[in-house]
Amino acid sequence: IDSGSNDAPKINVKALYNRGVRLLKGKDMEKDENAAAEAFGEAARHGHTQAQYAYAVMLLKGTGIKKDEKSAAYWFEEASKGGHGNAMYNLGMMCHKGLGVQGGTEAQEKAKVLLTEAAAFGHLKALRSGVVKIWGGGPWMDYDPREMGVDGILREAELGNQHAQFKYGVMLLEGDYVEVDKPAASNWFMKAMKQGNVEAMFEMSRLLFLGDGVEKDVDYAFRIIRTAAEKGHPTAQHNLGVKLYFGEDIPLDRGEAGFWFLKAAKQQLPESQNNIGWMLYLGDGVNQDTREGVMWMERAAEANNQEAIYHLENIGMRKRPPGLLEMWN
């Protein structure tokens, strides 16, 4: 005989997380960052991966709750265990910079592992970080301000070294060992780009599309990103595909979008694997091939791409493994 009580109310963790999102955004209710933090915290304690990440971000920034870097690191770690790429990246950077964690060699090694895992999940900043060796990184990753000093990298850039020019541009763009200065970053990207640096082409196209630190110039940005894509830059191929698919700033062309998604998919970019897979499955802009479509989505799902997992679940081809993110809707 079981004398224990089963009357304790069950907590709907997903609903609690969704409430936190609505409170944070002021969607369908009055915006309340304090209440949002409470909702995220409660859902996080019940194991909701996305809530753990959201709660960690609020703790790190001091949004709606007292800033606490140590607690933020803890919740980023919990979310990382659930396969959250952004959490892996943020915790990796905290270890790299000694924020909320004990610094030293062990922290640097942990940063390398976390950023590598985040990169494997397609996290773009992790892919571009100097800790992870990836396609297109090339010699610019050898220019480490901790070893050469900022002045040493700048000196190389001024002498015309395209890799140092690109690296210094990234430092200015992200505020890495220098103050953020996006106009100056774009200037160094332009110098490197004119020497054929594909990474610089990609970054410059992004700034020009957004008008971020430079005057917005969609036509020039489109020419640059196409050149980078043609030279084999996988993220440029993916972003070009996205713009062509939705007709963002350029004429809509889903057939060509599929062409570029496939190029990037073959270079193991999970987002592109999901996109071309779904397009093939539906026959959206490309000849329908459900078998190949499922194959590409399975590859993306193996890299923990949440959209691919969601698509495969909806067509009855995959069950969600425990611990992965729930989709918010």
CSV table of C-alpha atoms in Angstrom, one decimal:
chain,number,residue,atom,x,y,z
A,1,ILE,CA,0.0,0.0,0.0
A,2,ASP,CA,1.4,3.4,-1.0
A,3,SER,CA,0.5,5.9,1.7
A,4,GLY,CA,2.3,8.8,-0.1
A,5,SER,CA,0.2,11.6,-1.5
A,6,ASN,CA,-0.1,12.2,-5.2
A,7,ASP,CA,-2.1,15.4,-4.8
A,8,ALA,CA,0.8,17.8,-5.3
A,9,PRO,CA,0.1,19.9,-8.3
A,10,LYS,CA,2.2,19.2,-11.4
A,11,ILE,CA,4.1,22.2,-12.8
A,12,ASN,CA,3.7,22.9,-16.5
A,13,VAL,CA,7.3,23.9,-17.2
A,14,LYS,CA,6.8,24.8,-20.8
A,15,ALA,CA,3.9,27.1,-19.9
A,16,LEU,CA,6.0,28.7,-17.2
A,17,TYR,CA,8.8,29.3,-19.7
A,18,ASN,CA,6.4,30.8,-22.2
A,19,ARG,CA,5.0,33.1,-19.5
A,20,GLY,CA,8.5,34.3,-18.9
A,21,VAL,CA,9.0,35.1,-22.6
A,22,ARG,CA,5.7,37.0,-22.7
A,23,LEU,CA,6.6,39.0,-19.6
A,24,LEU,CA,10.0,39.8,-21.0
A,25,LYS,CA,8.7,40.9,-24.3
A,26,GLY,CA,5.5,42.5,-23.0
A,27,LYS,CA,3.5,40.2,-25.3
A,28,ASP,CA,-0.2,39.9,-24.4
A,29,MET,CA,0.6,41.3,-20.9
A,30,GLU,CA,2.5,44.1,-19.3
A,31,LYS,CA,6.2,43.9,-19.6
A,32,ASP,CA,7.8,42.9,-16.2
A,33,GLU,CA,11.4,41.8,-16.2
A,34,ASN,CA,11.4,40.9,-12.5
A,35,ALA,CA,8.5,38.5,-13.0
A,36,ALA,CA,10.1,37.2,-16.2
A,37,ALA,CA,13.2,36.3,-14.3
A,38,GLU,CA,11.2,34.5,-11.6
A,39,ALA,CA,9.3,32.5,-14.2
A,40,PHE,CA,12.5,31.6,-16.0
A,41,GLY,CA,14.2,30.7,-12.7
A,42,GLU,CA,11.4,28.4,-11.7
A,43,ALA,CA,11.3,26.7,-15.1
A,44,ALA,CA,15.1,26.4,-15.0
A,45,ARG,CA,15.0,24.6,-11.7
A,46,HIS,CA,12.6,22.1,-13.2
A,47,GLY,CA,15.1,21.3,-16.0
A,48,HIS,CA,13.8,23.4,-18.9
A,49,THR,CA,16.8,23.9,-21.1
A,50,GLN,CA,15.7,27.1,-22.8
A,51,ALA,CA,14.6,28.6,-19.5
A,52,GLN,CA,18.0,27.8,-18.0
A,53,TYR,CA,19.6,29.7,-20.8
A,54,ALA,CA,17.3,32.7,-20.5
A,55,TYR,CA,17.8,32.8,-16.8
A,56,ALA,CA,21.5,32.7,-17.2
A,57,VAL,CA,21.4,35.6,-19.6
A,58,MET,CA,19.4,37.7,-17.2
A,59,LEU,CA,21.8,36.9,-14.3
A,60,LEU,CA,24.8,37.8,-16.5
A,61,LYS,CA,23.3,41.1,-17.6
A,62,GLY,CA,21.5,41.9,-14.3
A,63,THR,CA,18.1,42.2,-16.1
A,64,GLY,CA,15.2,41.8,-13.8
A,65,ILE,CA,17.4,40.2,-11.2
A,66,LYS,CA,20.7,41.1,-9.3
A,67,LYS,CA,23.7,40.5,-11.6
A,68,ASP,CA,25.5,37.3,-10.6
A,69,GLU,CA,28.2,36.0,-12.9
A,70,LYS,CA,28.8,32.9,-10.9
A,71,SER,CA,25.2,31.9,-11.0
A,72,ALA,CA,25.0,32.8,-14.7
A,73,ALA,CA,27.9,30.4,-15.4
A,74,TYR,CA,26.1,27.6,-13.4
A,75,TRP,CA,22.9,28.0,-15.5
A,76,PHE,CA,24.8,28.3,-18.8
A,77,GLU,CA,26.4,25.0,-17.8
A,78,GLU,CA,23.1,23.4,-17.1
A,79,ALA,CA,21.7,24.5,-20.4
A,80,SER,CA,24.8,23.3,-22.2
A,81,LYS,CA,24.1,19.8,-20.9
A,82,GLY,CA,20.8,20.0,-22.7
A,83,GLY,CA,22.5,20.7,-26.0
A,84,HIS,CA,22.0,24.5,-26.1
A,85,GLY,CA,24.6,25.9,-28.5
A,86,ASN,CA,24.3,29.5,-27.3
A,87,ALA,CA,24.8,28.4,-23.7
A,88,MET,CA,27.9,26.5,-24.7
A,89,TYR,CA,29.3,29.6,-26.5
A,90,ASN,CA,28.5,32.0,-23.6
A,91,LEU,CA,30.0,29.7,-21.0
A,92,GLY,CA,33.0,29.1,-23.2
A,93,MET,CA,33.6,32.8,-23.5
A,94,MET,CA,33.1,33.3,-19.7
A,95,CYS,CA,35.8,30.6,-19.1
A,96,HIS,CA,38.0,32.2,-21.7
A,97,LYS,CA,37.7,35.6,-20.0
A,98,GLY,CA,37.5,34.4,-16.4
A,99,LEU,CA,34.0,35.7,-15.7
A,100,GLY,CA,32.1,33.9,-13.0
A,101,VAL,CA,34.5,31.0,-13.0
A,102,GLN,CA,38.0,30.4,-11.7
A,103,GLY,CA,40.5,31.3,-14.4
A,104,GLY,CA,43.7,29.6,-15.4
A,105,THR,CA,44.8,26.8,-17.7
A,106,GLU,CA,41.8,24.5,-16.8
A,107,ALA,CA,39.3,27.3,-17.6
A,108,GLN,CA,41.0,27.9,-21.0
A,109,GLU,CA,40.9,24.2,-21.8
A,110,LYS,CA,37.2,24.1,-20.9
A,111,ALA,CA,36.6,27.2,-23.1
A,112,LYS,CA,38.2,25.4,-26.0
A,113,VAL,CA,36.0,22.3,-25.5
A,114,LEU,CA,32.8,24.4,-25.1
A,115,LEU,CA,33.4,26.6,-28.1
A,116,THR,CA,34.3,23.6,-30.3
A,117,GLU,CA,31.0,21.9,-29.2
A,118,ALA,CA,29.1,25.2,-30.0
A,119,ALA,CA,30.8,25.4,-33.4
A,120,ALA,CA,29.7,21.8,-34.1
A,121,PHE,CA,26.1,22.9,-33.5
A,122,GLY,CA,26.6,25.7,-36.1
A,123,HIS,CA,27.0,28.6,-33.7
A,124,LEU,CA,28.4,31.4,-35.9
A,125,LYS,CA,30.4,33.3,-33.3
A,126,ALA,CA,31.9,30.1,-32.1
A,127,LEU,CA,32.8,29.2,-35.7
A,128,ARG,CA,34.6,32.6,-36.0
A,129,SER,CA,36.3,32.5,-32.7
A,130,GLY,CA,40.1,32.2,-32.5
A,131,VAL,CA,39.8,29.2,-30.2
A,132,VAL,CA,38.2,26.9,-32.9
A,133,LYS,CA,40.0,25.9,-36.0
A,134,ILE,CA,37.5,25.9,-38.9
A,135,TRP,CA,37.2,26.3,-42.6
A,136,GLY,CA,38.2,29.8,-43.7
A,137,GLY,CA,39.9,30.6,-40.5
A,138,GLY,CA,43.3,30.2,-41.9
A,139,PRO,CA,46.4,32.2,-40.8
A,140,TRP,CA,44.4,35.1,-39.2
A,141,MET,CA,43.7,32.9,-36.2
A,142,ASP,CA,47.4,32.9,-35.5
A,143,TYR,CA,47.3,36.5,-34.6
A,144,ASP,CA,46.5,36.3,-30.9
A,145,PRO,CA,46.5,39.6,-28.9
A,146,ARG,CA,47.5,37.7,-25.8
A,147,GLU,CA,50.7,36.6,-27.5
A,148,MET,CA,51.4,39.5,-30.0
A,149,GLY,CA,49.7,42.3,-28.1
A,150,VAL,CA,47.2,44.6,-29.8
A,151,ASP,CA,50.0,46.9,-31.1
A,152,GLY,CA,51.8,43.9,-32.7
A,153,ILE,CA,48.7,42.9,-34.7
A,154,LEU,CA,48.0,46.6,-35.6
A,155,ARG,CA,51.6,46.9,-36.8
A,156,GLU,CA,51.2,43.8,-39.1
A,157,ALA,CA,47.9,45.2,-40.4
A,158,GLU,CA,49.4,48.5,-41.3
A,159,LEU,CA,52.2,46.7,-43.2
A,160,GLY,CA,49.5,45.2,-45.4
A,161,ASN,CA,49.1,41.7,-43.9
A,162,GLN,CA,45.6,40.7,-44.9
A,163,HIS,CA,45.2,38.2,-42.0
A,164,ALA,CA,46.2,40.8,-39.4
A,165,GLN,CA,43.9,43.3,-41.1
A,166,PHE,CA,41.0,40.9,-40.8
A,167,LYS,CA,41.9,39.9,-37.2
A,168,TYR,CA,42.2,43.6,-36.1
A,169,GLY,CA,38.8,44.3,-37.8
A,170,VAL,CA,37.2,41.5,-35.8
A,171,MET,CA,38.7,42.8,-32.6
A,172,LEU,CA,37.3,46.3,-33.3
A,173,LEU,CA,33.9,44.8,-34.2
A,174,GLU,CA,33.6,42.7,-31.1
A,175,GLY,CA,35.5,44.8,-28.6
A,176,ASP,CA,38.1,42.1,-28.1
A,177,TYR,CA,41.1,43.8,-26.3
A,178,VAL,CA,40.1,47.2,-27.9
A,179,GLU,CA,37.1,49.5,-27.7
A,180,VAL,CA,34.3,48.7,-30.2
A,181,ASP,CA,34.7,50.8,-33.3
A,182,LYS,CA,32.6,49.4,-36.2
A,183,PRO,CA,33.5,52.1,-38.8
A,184,ALA,CA,37.2,51.4,-38.1
A,185,ALA,CA,36.4,47.6,-38.3
A,186,SER,CA,34.8,48.0,-41.7
A,187,ASN,CA,37.9,50.0,-42.9
A,188,TRP,CA,40.1,47.0,-42.0
A,189,PHE,CA,37.7,44.5,-43.5
A,190,MET,CA,37.8,46.5,-46.8
A,191,LYS,CA,41.6,46.5,-46.8
A,192,ALA,CA,41.7,42.7,-46.3
A,193,MET,CA,38.8,42.1,-48.7
A,194,LYS,CA,40.7,43.9,-51.5
A,195,GLN,CA,43.4,41.4,-51.1
A,196,GLY,CA,41.0,38.5,-51.6
A,197,ASN,CA,40.3,37.7,-47.9
A,198,VAL,CA,37.0,35.7,-48.0
A,199,GLU,CA,36.3,36.0,-44.3
A,200,ALA,CA,36.6,39.8,-44.7
A,201,MET,CA,34.2,39.7,-47.6
A,202,PHE,CA,31.6,37.9,-45.5
A,203,GLU,CA,31.9,40.3,-42.6
A,204,MET,CA,31.8,43.4,-44.8
A,205,SER,CA,28.7,42.2,-46.7
A,206,ARG,CA,26.9,41.7,-43.3
A,207,LEU,CA,27.8,45.2,-42.2
A,208,LEU,CA,26.7,46.7,-45.5
A,209,PHE,CA,23.4,44.8,-45.6
A,210,LEU,CA,22.6,46.1,-42.0
A,211,GLY,CA,24.1,49.5,-42.3
A,212,ASP,CA,26.0,48.7,-39.2
A,213,GLY,CA,28.9,51.1,-38.8
A,214,VAL,CA,28.8,51.9,-42.5
A,215,GLU,CA,26.3,53.4,-44.8
A,216,LYS,CA,23.8,50.7,-45.9
A,217,ASP,CA,24.5,49.6,-49.5
A,218,VAL,CA,22.5,46.5,-50.4
A,219,ASP,CA,23.7,46.3,-54.0
A,220,TYR,CA,27.4,46.3,-53.0
A,221,ALA,CA,26.7,43.9,-50.1
A,222,PHE,CA,25.0,41.5,-52.5
A,223,ARG,CA,27.9,41.5,-54.9
A,224,ILE,CA,30.4,40.9,-52.0
A,225,ILE,CA,28.4,38.0,-50.4
A,226,ARG,CA,28.0,36.4,-53.8
A,227,THR,CA,31.7,36.5,-54.4
A,228,ALA,CA,32.4,35.1,-50.9
A,229,ALA,CA,29.9,32.3,-51.6
A,230,GLU,CA,31.4,31.5,-55.0
A,231,LYS,CA,34.8,31.3,-53.3
A,232,GLY,CA,33.4,28.6,-51.0
A,233,HIS,CA,32.6,30.4,-47.7
A,234,PRO,CA,29.8,28.2,-46.2
A,235,THR,CA,28.2,30.9,-44.0
A,236,ALA,CA,28.1,33.3,-47.0
A,237,GLN,CA,26.5,30.5,-49.0
A,238,HIS,CA,23.9,30.0,-46.3
A,239,ASN,CA,23.2,33.7,-45.8
A,240,LEU,CA,22.9,34.3,-49.5
A,241,GLY,CA,20.5,31.4,-49.7
A,242,VAL,CA,18.4,32.9,-46.9
A,243,LYS,CA,18.2,36.3,-48.6
A,244,LEU,CA,17.2,34.7,-52.0
A,245,TYR,CA,14.7,32.4,-50.3
A,246,PHE,CA,12.8,35.3,-48.5
A,247,GLY,CA,13.6,38.0,-51.0
A,248,GLU,CA,15.4,40.0,-48.4
A,249,ASP,CA,16.8,43.2,-50.0
A,250,ILE,CA,17.1,41.2,-53.3
A,251,PRO,CA,14.7,39.6,-55.7
A,252,LEU,CA,13.2,36.3,-54.4
A,253,ASP,CA,14.6,33.2,-56.1
A,254,ARG,CA,14.0,30.0,-54.3
A,255,GLY,CA,15.7,27.8,-57.0
A,256,GLU,CA,19.0,29.7,-56.5
A,257,ALA,CA,18.4,29.7,-52.7
A,258,GLY,CA,18.3,25.9,-52.9
A,259,PHE,CA,21.5,25.8,-54.9
A,260,TRP,CA,23.4,27.8,-52.2
A,261,PHE,CA,21.8,25.9,-49.3
A,262,LEU,CA,23.0,22.6,-50.9
A,263,LYS,CA,26.5,24.0,-51.3
A,264,ALA,CA,26.7,25.0,-47.6
A,265,ALA,CA,25.0,21.7,-46.6
A,266,LYS,CA,27.8,19.8,-48.2
A,267,GLN,CA,30.2,21.7,-46.1
A,268,GLN,CA,28.4,20.4,-43.0
A,269,LEU,CA,26.5,23.6,-42.0
A,270,PRO,CA,23.4,22.3,-40.1
A,271,GLU,CA,21.2,25.3,-40.8
A,272,SER,CA,21.7,24.8,-44.5
A,273,GLN,CA,21.2,21.0,-44.2
A,274,ASN,CA,17.8,21.6,-42.6
A,275,ASN,CA,16.8,24.2,-45.1
A,276,ILE,CA,17.6,22.2,-48.3
A,277,GLY,CA,16.2,19.1,-46.6
A,278,TRP,CA,12.8,20.8,-46.0
A,279,MET,CA,12.8,22.4,-49.5
A,280,LEU,CA,13.4,19.0,-51.1
A,281,TYR,CA,10.8,17.3,-48.9
A,282,LEU,CA,8.1,19.9,-49.9
A,283,GLY,CA,9.4,20.6,-53.4
A,284,ASP,CA,9.7,24.2,-52.5
A,285,GLY,CA,11.7,25.9,-55.2
A,286,VAL,CA,13.4,22.6,-56.1
A,287,ASN,CA,12.4,19.3,-57.6
A,288,GLN,CA,10.7,17.3,-54.8
A,289,ASP,CA,12.7,14.4,-53.4
A,290,THR,CA,11.3,13.4,-50.0
A,291,ARG,CA,14.0,10.7,-49.5
A,292,GLU,CA,16.9,13.1,-50.0
A,293,GLY,CA,15.1,15.8,-48.0
A,294,VAL,CA,14.8,13.5,-45.0
A,295,MET,CA,18.5,12.5,-45.4
A,296,TRP,CA,19.6,16.1,-45.1
A,297,MET,CA,17.3,16.9,-42.2
A,298,GLU,CA,18.6,13.8,-40.4
A,299,ARG,CA,22.1,15.1,-40.8
A,300,ALA,CA,21.1,18.5,-39.4
A,301,ALA,CA,19.3,16.8,-36.5
A,302,GLU,CA,22.4,14.8,-35.7
A,303,ALA,CA,24.1,18.2,-35.1
A,304,ASN,CA,21.2,19.1,-32.8
A,305,ASN,CA,19.6,21.6,-35.2
A,306,GLN,CA,16.2,22.3,-33.6
A,307,GLU,CA,14.3,23.1,-36.7
A,308,ALA,CA,15.3,19.8,-38.3
A,309,ILE,CA,14.3,17.9,-35.2
A,310,TYR,CA,10.9,19.7,-35.2
A,311,HIS,CA,10.4,19.0,-39.0
A,312,LEU,CA,11.3,15.3,-38.6
A,313,GLU,CA,9.0,14.9,-35.6
A,314,ASN,CA,6.1,16.6,-37.5
A,315,ILE,CA,6.4,14.1,-40.5
A,316,GLY,CA,6.8,11.2,-38.1
A,317,MET,CA,10.4,10.4,-38.9
A,318,ARG,CA,11.9,11.1,-35.5
A,319,LYS,CA,11.1,11.1,-31.8
A,320,ARG,CA,12.6,13.8,-29.7
A,321,PRO,CA,15.4,12.5,-27.5
A,322,PRO,CA,15.2,13.5,-23.8
A,323,GLY,CA,16.9,16.7,-22.8
A,324,LEU,CA,16.6,18.6,-26.1
A,325,LEU,CA,14.9,22.0,-26.3
A,326,GLU,CA,11.2,22.4,-26.5
A,327,MET,CA,10.1,24.7,-29.2
A,328,TRP,CA,8.3,27.8,-27.9
A,329,ASN,CA,5.1,28.7,-29.7
